[in-house]
JSON list of C-alpha atoms in Angstrom, two decimals:
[
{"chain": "I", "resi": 1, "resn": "UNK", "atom": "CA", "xyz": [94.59, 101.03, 92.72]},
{"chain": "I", "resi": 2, "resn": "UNK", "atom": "CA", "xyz": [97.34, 102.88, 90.77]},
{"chain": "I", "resi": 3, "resn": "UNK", "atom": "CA", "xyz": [100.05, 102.74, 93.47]},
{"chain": "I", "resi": 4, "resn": "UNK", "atom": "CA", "xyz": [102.16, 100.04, 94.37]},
{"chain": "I", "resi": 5, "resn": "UNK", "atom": "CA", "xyz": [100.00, 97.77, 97.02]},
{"chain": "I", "resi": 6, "resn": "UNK", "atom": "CA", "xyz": [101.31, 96.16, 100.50]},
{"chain": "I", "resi": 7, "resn": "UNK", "atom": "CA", "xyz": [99.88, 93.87, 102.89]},
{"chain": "I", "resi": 8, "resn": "UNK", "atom": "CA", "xyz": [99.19, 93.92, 105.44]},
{"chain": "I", "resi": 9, "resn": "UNK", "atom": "CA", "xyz": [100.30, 97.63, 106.71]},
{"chain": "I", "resi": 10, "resn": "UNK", "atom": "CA", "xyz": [100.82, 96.55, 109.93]},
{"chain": "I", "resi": 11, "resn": "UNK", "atom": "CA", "xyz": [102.07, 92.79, 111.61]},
{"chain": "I", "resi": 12, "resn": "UNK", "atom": "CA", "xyz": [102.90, 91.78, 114.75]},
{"chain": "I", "resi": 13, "resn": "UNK", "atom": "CA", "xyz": [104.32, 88.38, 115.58]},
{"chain": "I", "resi": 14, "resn": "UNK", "atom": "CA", "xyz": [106.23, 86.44, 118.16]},
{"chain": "I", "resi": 15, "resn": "UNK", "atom": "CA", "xyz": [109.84, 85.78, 118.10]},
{"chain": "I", "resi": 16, "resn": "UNK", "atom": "CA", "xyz": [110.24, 82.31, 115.98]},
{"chain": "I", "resi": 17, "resn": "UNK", "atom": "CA", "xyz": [107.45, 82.89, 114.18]},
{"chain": "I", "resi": 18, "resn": "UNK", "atom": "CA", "xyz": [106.93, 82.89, 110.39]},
{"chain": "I", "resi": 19, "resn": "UNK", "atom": "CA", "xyz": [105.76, 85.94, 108.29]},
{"chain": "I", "resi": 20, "resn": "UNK", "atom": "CA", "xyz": [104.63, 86.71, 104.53]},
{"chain": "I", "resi": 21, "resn": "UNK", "atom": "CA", "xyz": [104.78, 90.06, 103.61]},
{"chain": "I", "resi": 22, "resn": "UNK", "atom": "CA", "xyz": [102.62, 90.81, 99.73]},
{"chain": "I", "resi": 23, "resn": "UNK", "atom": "CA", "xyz": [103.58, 93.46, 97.27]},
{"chain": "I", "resi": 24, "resn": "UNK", "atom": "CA", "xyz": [101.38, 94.42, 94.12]},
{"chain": "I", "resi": 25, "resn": "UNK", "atom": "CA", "xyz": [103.63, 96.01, 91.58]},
{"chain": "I", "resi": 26, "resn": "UNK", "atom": "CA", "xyz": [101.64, 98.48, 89.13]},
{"chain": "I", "resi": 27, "resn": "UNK", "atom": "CA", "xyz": [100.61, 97.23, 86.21]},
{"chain": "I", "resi": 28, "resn": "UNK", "atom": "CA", "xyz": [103.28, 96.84, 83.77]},
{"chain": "I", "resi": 29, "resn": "UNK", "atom": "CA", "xyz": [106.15, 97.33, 86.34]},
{"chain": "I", "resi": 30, "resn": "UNK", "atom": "CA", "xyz": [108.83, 94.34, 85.25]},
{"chain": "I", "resi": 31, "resn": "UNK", "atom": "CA", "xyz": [111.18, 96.02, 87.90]},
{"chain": "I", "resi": 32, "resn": "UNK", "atom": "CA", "xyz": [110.13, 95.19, 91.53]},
{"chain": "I", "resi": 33, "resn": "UNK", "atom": "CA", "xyz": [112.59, 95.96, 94.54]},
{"chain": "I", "resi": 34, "resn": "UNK", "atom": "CA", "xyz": [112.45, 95.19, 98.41]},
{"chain": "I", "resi": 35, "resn": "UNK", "atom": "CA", "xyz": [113.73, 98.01, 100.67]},
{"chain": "I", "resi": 36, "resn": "UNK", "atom": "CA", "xyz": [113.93, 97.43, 104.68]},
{"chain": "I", "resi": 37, "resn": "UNK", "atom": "CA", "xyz": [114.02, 101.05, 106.70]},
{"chain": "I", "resi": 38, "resn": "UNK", "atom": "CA", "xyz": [114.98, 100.30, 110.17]},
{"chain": "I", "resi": 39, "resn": "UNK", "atom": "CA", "xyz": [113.95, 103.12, 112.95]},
{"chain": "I", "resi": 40, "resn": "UNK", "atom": "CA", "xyz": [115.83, 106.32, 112.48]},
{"chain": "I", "resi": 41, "resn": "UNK", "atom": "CA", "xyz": [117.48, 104.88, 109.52]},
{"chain": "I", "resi": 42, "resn": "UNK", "atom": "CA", "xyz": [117.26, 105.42, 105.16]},
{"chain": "I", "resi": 43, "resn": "UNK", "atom": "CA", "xyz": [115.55, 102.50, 103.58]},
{"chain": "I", "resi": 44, "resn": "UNK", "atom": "CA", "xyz": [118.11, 99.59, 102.98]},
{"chain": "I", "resi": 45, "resn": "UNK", "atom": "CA", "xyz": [118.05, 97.41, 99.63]},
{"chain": "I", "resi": 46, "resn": "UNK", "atom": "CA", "xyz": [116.99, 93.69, 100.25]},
{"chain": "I", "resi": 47, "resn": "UNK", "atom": "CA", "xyz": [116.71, 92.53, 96.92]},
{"chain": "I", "resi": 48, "resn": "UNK", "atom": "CA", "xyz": [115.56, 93.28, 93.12]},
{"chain": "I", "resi": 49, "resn": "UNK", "atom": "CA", "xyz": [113.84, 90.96, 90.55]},
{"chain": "I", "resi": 50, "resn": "UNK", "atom": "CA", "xyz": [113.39, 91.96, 87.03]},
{"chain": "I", "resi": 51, "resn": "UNK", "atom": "CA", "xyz": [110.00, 89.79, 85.73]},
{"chain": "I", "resi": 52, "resn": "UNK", "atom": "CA", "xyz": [110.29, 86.47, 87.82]},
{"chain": "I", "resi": 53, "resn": "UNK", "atom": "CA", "xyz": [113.74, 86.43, 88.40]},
{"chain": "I", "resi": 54, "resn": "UNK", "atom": "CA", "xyz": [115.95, 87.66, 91.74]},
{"chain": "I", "resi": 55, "resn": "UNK", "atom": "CA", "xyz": [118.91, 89.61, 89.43]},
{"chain": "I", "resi": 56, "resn": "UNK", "atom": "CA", "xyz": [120.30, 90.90, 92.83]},
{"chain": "I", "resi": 57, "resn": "UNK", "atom": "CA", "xyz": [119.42, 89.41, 96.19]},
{"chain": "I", "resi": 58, "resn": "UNK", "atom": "CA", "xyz": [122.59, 90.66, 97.82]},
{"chain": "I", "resi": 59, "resn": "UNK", "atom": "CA", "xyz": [120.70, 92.82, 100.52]},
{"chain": "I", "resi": 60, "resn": "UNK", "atom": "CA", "xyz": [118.99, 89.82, 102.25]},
{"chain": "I", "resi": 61, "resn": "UNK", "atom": "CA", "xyz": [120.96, 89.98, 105.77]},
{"chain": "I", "resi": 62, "resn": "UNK", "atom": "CA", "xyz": [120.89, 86.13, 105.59]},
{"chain": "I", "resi": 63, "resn": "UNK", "atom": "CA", "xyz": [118.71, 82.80, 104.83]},
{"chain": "I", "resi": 64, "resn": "UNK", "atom": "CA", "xyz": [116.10, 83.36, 106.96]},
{"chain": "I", "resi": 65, "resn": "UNK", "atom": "CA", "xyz": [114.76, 85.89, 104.38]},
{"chain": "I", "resi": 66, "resn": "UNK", "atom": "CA", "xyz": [113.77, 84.81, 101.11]},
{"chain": "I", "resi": 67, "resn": "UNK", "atom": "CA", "xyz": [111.45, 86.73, 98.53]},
{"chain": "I", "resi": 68, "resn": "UNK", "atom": "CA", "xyz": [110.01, 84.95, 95.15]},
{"chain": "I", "resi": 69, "resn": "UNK", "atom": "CA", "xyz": [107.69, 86.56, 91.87]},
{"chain": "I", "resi": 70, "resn": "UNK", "atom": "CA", "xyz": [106.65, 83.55, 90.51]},
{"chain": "I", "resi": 71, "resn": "UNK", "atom": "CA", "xyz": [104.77, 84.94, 88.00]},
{"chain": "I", "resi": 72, "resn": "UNK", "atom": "CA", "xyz": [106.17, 88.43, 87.60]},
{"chain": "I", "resi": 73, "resn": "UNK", "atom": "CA", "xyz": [104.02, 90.83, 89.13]},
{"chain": "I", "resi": 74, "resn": "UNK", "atom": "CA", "xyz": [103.18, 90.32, 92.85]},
{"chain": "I", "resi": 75, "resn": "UNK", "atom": "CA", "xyz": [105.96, 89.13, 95.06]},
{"chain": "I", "resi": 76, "resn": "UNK", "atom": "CA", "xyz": [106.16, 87.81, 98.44]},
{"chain": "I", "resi": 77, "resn": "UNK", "atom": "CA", "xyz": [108.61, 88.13, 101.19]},
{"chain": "I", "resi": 78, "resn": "UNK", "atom": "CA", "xyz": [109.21, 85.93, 103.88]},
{"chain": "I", "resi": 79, "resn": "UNK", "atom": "CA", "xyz": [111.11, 85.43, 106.86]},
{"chain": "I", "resi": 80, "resn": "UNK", "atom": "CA", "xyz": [112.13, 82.59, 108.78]},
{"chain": "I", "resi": 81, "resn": "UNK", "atom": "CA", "xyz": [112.08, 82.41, 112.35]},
{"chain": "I", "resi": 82, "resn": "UNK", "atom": "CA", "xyz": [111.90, 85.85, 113.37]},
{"chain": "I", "resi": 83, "resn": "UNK", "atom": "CA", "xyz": [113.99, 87.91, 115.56]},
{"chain": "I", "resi": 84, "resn": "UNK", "atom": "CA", "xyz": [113.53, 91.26, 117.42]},
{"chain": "I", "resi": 85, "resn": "UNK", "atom": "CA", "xyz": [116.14, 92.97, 115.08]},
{"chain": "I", "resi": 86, "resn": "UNK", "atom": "CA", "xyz": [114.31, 91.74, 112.24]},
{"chain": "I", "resi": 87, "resn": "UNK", "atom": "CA", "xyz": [111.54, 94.81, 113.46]},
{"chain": "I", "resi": 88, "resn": "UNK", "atom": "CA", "xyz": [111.53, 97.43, 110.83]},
{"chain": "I", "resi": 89, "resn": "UNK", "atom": "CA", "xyz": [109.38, 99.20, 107.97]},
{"chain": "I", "resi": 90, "resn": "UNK", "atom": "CA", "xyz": [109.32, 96.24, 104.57]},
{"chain": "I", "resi": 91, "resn": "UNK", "atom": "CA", "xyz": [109.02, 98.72, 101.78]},
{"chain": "I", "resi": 92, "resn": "UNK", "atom": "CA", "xyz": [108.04, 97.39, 98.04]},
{"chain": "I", "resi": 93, "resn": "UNK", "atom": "CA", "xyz": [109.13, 99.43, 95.27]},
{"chain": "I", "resi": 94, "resn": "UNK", "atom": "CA", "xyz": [108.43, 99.29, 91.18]},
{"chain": "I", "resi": 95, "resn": "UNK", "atom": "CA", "xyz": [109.24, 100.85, 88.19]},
{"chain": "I", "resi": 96, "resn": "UNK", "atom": "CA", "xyz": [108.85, 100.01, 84.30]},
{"chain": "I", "resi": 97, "resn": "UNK", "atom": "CA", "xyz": [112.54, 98.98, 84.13]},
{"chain": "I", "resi": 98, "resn": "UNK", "atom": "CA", "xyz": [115.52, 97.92, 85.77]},
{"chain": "I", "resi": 99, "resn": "UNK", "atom": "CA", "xyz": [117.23, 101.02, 85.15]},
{"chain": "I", "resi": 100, "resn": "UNK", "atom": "CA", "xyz": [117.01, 104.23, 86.82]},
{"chain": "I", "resi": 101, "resn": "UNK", "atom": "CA", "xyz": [117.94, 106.73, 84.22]},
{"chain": "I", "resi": 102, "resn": "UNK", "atom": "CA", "xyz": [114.64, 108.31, 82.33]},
{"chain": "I", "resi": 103, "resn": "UNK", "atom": "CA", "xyz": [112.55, 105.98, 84.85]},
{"chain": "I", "resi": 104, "resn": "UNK", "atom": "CA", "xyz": [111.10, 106.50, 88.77]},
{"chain": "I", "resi": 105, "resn": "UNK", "atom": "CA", "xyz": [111.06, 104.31, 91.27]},
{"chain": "I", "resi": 106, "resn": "UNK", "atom": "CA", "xyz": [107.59, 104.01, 93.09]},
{"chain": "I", "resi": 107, "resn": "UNK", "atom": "CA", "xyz": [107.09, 102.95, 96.52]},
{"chain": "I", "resi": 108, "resn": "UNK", "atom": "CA", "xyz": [104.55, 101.50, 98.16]},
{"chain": "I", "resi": 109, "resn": "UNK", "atom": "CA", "xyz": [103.73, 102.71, 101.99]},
{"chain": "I", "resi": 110, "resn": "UNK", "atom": "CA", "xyz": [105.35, 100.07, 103.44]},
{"chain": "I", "resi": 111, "resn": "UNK", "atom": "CA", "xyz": [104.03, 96.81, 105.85]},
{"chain": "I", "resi": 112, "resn": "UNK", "atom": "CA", "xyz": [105.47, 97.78, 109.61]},
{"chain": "I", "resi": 113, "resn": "UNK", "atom": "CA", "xyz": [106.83, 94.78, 111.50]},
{"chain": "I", "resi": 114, "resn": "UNK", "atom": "CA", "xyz": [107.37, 94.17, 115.02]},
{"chain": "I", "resi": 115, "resn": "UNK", "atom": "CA", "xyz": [108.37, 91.26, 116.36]},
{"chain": "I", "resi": 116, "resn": "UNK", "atom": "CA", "xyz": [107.90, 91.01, 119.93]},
{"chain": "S", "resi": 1, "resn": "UNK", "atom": "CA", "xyz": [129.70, 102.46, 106.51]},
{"chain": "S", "resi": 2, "resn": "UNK", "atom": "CA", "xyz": [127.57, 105.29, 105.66]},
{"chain": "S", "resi": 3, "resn": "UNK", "atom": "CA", "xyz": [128.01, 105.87, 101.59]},
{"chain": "S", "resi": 4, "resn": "UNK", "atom": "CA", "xyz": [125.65, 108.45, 101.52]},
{"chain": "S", "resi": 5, "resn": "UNK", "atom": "CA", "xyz": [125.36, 110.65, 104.56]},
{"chain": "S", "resi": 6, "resn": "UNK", "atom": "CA", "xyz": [123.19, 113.52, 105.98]},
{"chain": "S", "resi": 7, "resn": "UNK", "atom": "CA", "xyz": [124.50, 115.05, 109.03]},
{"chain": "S", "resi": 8, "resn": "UNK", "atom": "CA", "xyz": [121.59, 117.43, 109.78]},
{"chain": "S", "resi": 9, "resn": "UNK", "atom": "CA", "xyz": [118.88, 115.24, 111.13]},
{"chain": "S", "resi": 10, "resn": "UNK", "atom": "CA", "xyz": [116.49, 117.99, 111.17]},
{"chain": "S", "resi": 11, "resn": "UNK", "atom": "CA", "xyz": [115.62, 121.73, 109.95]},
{"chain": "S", "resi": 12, "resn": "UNK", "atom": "CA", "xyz": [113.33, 124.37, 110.79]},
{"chain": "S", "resi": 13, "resn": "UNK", "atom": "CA", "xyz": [112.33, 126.93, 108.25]},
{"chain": "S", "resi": 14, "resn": "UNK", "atom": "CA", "xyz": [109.97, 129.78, 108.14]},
{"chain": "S", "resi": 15, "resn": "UNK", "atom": "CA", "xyz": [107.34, 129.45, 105.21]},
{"chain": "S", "resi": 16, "resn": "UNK", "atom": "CA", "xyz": [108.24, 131.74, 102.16]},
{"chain": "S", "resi": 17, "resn": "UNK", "atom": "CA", "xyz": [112.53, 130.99, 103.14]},
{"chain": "S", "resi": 18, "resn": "UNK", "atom": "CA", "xyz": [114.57, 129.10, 101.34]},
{"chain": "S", "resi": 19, "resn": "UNK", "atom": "CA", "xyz": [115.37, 125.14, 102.51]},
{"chain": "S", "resi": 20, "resn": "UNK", "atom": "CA", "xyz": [118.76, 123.81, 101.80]},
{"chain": "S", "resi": 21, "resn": "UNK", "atom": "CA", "xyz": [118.97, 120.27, 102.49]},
{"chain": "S", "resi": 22, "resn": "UNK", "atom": "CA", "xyz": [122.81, 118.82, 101.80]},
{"chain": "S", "resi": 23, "resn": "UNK", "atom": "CA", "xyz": [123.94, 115.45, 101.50]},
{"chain": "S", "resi": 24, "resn": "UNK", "atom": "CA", "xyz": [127.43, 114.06, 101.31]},
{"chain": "S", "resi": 25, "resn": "UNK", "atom": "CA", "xyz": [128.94, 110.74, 99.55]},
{"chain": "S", "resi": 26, "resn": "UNK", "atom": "CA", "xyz": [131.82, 108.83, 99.63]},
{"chain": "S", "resi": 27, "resn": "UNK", "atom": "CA", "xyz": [132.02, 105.90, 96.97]},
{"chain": "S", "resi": 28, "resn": "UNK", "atom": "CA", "xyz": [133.08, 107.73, 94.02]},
{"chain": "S", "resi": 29, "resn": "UNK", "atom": "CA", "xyz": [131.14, 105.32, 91.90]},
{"chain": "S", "resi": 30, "resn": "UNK", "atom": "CA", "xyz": [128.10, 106.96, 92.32]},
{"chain": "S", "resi": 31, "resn": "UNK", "atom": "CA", "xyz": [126.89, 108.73, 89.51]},
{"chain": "S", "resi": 32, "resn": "UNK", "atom": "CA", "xyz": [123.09, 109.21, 89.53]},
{"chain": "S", "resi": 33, "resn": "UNK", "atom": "CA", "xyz": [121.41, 110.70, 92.65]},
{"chain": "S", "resi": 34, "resn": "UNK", "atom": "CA", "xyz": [118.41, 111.40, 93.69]},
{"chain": "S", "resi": 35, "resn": "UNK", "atom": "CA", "xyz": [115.71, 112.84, 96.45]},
{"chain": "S", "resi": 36, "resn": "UNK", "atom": "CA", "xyz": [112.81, 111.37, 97.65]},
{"chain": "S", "resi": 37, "resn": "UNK", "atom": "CA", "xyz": [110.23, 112.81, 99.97]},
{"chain": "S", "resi": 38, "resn": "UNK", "atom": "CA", "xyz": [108.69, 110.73, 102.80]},
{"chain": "S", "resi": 39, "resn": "UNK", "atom": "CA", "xyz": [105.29, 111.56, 105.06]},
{"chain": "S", "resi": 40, "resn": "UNK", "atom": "CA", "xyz": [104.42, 109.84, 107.81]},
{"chain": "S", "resi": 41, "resn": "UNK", "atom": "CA", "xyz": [102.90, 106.06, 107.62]},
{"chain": "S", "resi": 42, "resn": "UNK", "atom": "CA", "xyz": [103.19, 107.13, 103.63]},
{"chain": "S", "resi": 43, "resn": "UNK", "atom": "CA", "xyz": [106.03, 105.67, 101.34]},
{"chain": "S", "resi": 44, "resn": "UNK", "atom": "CA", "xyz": [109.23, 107.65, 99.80]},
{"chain": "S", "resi": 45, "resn": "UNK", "atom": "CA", "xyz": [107.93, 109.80, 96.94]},
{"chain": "S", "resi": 46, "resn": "UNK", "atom": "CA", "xyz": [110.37, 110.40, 94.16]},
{"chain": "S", "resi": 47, "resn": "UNK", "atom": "CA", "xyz": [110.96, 114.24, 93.62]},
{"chain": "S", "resi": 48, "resn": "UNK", "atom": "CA", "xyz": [114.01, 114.88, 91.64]},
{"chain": "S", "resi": 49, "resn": "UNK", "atom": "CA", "xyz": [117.30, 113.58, 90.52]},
{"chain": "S", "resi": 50, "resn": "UNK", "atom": "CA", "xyz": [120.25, 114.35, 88.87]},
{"chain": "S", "resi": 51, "resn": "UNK", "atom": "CA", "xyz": [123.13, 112.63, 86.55]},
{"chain": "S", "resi": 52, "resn": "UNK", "atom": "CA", "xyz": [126.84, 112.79, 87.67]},
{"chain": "S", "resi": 53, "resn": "UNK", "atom": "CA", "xyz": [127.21, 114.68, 83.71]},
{"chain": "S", "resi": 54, "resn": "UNK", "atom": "CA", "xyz": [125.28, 117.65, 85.48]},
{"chain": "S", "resi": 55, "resn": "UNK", "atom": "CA", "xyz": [125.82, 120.27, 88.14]},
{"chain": "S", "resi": 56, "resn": "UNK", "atom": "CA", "xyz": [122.45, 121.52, 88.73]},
{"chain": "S", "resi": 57, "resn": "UNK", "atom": "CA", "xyz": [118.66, 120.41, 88.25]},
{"chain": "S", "resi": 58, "resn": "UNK", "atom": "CA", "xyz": [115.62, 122.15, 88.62]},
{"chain": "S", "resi": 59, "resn": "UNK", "atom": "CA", "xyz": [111.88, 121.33, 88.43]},
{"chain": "S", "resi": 60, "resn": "UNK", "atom": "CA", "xyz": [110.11, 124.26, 89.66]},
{"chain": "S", "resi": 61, "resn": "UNK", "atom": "CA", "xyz": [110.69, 125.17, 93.47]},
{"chain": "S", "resi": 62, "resn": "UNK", "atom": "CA", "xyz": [113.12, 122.11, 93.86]},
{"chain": "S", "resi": 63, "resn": "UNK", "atom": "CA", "xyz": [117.17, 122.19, 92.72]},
{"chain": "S", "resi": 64, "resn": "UNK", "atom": "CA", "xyz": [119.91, 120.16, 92.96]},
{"chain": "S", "resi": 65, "resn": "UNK", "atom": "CA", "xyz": [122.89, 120.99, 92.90]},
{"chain": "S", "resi": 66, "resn": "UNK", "atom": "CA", "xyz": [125.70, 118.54, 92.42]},
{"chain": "S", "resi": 67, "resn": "UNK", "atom": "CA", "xyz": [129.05, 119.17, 93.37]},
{"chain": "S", "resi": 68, "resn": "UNK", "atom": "CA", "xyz": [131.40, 116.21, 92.45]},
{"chain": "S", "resi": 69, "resn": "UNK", "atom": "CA", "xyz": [134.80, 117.04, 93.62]},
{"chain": "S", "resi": 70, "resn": "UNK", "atom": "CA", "xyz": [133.36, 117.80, 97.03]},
{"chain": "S", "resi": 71, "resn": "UNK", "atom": "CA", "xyz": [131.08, 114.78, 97.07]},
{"chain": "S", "resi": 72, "resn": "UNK", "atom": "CA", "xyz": [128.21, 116.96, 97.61]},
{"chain": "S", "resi": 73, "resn": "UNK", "atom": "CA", "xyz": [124.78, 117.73, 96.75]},
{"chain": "S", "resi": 74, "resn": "UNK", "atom": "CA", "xyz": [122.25, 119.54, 97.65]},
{"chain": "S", "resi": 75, "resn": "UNK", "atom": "CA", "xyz": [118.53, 120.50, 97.49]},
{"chain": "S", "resi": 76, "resn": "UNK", "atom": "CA", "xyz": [117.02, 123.68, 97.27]},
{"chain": "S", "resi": 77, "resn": "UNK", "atom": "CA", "xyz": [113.55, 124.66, 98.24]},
{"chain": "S", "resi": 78, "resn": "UNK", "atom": "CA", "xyz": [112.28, 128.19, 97.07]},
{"chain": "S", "resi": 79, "resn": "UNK", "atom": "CA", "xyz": [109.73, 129.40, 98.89]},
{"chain": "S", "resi": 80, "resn": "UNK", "atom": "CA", "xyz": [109.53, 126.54, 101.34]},
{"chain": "S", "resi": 81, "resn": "UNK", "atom": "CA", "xyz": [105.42, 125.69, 101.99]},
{"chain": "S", "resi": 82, "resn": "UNK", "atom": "CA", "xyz": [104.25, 124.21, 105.37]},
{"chain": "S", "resi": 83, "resn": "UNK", "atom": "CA", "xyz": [103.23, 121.34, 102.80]},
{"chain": "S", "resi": 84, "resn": "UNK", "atom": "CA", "xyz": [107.17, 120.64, 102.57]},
{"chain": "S", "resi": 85, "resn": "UNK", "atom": "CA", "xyz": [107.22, 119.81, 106.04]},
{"chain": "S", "resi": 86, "resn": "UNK", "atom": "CA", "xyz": [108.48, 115.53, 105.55]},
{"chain": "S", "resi": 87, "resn": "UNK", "atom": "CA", "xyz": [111.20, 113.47, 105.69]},
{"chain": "S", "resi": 88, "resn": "UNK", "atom": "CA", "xyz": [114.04, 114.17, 102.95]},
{"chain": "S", "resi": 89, "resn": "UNK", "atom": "CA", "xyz": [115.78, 111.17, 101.67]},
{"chain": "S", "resi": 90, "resn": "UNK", "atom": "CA", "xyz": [119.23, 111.72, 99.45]},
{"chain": "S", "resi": 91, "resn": "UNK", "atom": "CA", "xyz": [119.98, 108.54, 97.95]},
{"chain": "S", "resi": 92, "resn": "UNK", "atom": "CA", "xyz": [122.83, 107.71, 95.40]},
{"chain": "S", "resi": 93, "resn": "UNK", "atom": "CA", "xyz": [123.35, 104.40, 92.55]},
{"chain": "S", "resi": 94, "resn": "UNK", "atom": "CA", "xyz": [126.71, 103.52, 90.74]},
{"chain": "S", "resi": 95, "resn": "UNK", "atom": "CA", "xyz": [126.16, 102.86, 87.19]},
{"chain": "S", "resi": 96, "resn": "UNK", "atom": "CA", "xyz": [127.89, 100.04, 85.47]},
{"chain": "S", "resi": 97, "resn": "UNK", "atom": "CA", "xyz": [124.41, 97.91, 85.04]},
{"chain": "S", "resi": 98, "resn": "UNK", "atom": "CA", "xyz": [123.85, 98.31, 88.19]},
{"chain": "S", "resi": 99, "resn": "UNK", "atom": "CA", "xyz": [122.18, 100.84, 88.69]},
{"chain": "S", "resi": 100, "resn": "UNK", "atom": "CA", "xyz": [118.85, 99.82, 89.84]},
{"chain": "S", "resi": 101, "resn": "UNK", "atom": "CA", "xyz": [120.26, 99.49, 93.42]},
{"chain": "S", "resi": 102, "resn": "UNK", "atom": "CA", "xyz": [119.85, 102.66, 95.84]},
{"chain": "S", "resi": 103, "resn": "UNK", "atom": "CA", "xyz": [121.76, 103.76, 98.39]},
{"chain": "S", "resi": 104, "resn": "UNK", "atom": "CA", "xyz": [120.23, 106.50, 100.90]},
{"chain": "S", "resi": 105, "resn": "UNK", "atom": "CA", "xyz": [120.97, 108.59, 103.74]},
{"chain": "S", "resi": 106, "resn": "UNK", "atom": "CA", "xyz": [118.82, 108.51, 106.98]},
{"chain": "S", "resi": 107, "resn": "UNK", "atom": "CA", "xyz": [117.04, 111.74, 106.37]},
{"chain": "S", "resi": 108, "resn": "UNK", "atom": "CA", "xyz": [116.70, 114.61, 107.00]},
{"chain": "S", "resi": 109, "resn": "UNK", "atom": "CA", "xyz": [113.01, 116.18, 109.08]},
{"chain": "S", "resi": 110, "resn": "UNK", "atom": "CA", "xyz": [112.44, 119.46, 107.18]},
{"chain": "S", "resi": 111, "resn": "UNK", "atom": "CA", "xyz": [109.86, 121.47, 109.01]},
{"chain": "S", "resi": 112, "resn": "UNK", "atom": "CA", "xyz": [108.12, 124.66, 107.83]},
{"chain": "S", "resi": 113, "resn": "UNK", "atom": "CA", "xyz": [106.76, 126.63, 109.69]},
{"chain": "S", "resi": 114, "resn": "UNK", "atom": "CA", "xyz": [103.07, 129.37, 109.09]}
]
């Protein structure tokens, strides 16, 4: 597809458990951002890797969350041990460069988490 | 903290009106703002932004209007369509290399109505 790609859309997992969330940048995207929109709340920035590298992970609420691009396209987020709080919408995000002037951030529709 | 901050969690408007959506900020280091547009169980769409150097942008029915000294901005909708009816996200980035990294507000329900 053109869009940016998530999987899955939906998850639900125990408290404890462990959880992979995917993210397909398109094509030719070197940009690729993590967003986490809690109910009734604007999306919140997790992290931000431009090609394989995290340039900013200053969002992730603490070590139990950890994202890696190891080859610079599709990127993974996990999370440790998972806790009720950590319920929300995981939105991926891409665009052609780091920067925002002259360029658009796409997003992706999202992969809803509840942990129960 | 809210930095960026929309007080109005929802508005109703009659199709062919005009929508005003406002938004307010408080780190002064923001200088590049945007709006996205969010359906349900769909992702933000981008629909138009504007650079702290400018007051106003348009792109056909949608301007912004930025008002710096105030903190403010705003979007304008003329004529509102039913289709309009989403989720409006103002969101805000500080420049300095950094400016990759949004900041949004928590929306704003527009709703038009037939």
């Amino acid at each position: 597809g053109a869009g940016v790609s998530q999987t899955p859309s939906n998850k639900v997992t125990e408290k404890g458990k462990y959880v992979e969330l995917r993210c397909d940048p398109i094509s030719g995207h070197t940009a690729l951002y993590w967003y986490r929109q809690s109910l009734g709340q604007g999306p919140e920035f997790l992290i931000y890797f431009q090609g394989t590298g995290a340039a900013d992970d200053s969002g992730l609420p603490n070590d139990r969350f950890f994202a890696v691009r190891p080859e610079g396209s599709v990127s993974t987020l996990k999370i440790q041990r998972t806790e009720r709080g950590d319920s929300a919408v995981y939105l991926c995000a891409s665009s052609p460069a780091g920067a925002l002037s002259g360029n658009t951030i796409y997003f992706g529709e999202g992969s809803w988490l509840t942990v129960v | 903290d809210q930095q960026v901050k929309q007080n109005s969690p929802s508005l109703s408007v009659q199709e062919g009106r005009i929508s005003i959506l406002n938004c307010d900020y408080t780190n002064s280091m923001f200088d590049y703002f945007l709006w996205y547009k969010k359906y349900p169980a769909e992702g933000p769409t981008f629909l138009i932004s504007i650079s702290s150097i400018k007051d106003k942008n348009e792109d056909g029915r949608f301007t912004v209007f930025l008002n710096k000294s105030a903190k403010h901005l705003s979007l304008h909708i003329v004529p509102s369509q039913p289709g309009d009816s989403a989720v409006y996200f103002c969101a805000a980035s500080d420049s300095g290399g950094s400016n990759y990294k949004l900041t949004f507000g928590k929306g704003t329900l527009l709703t038009v109505n037939p």
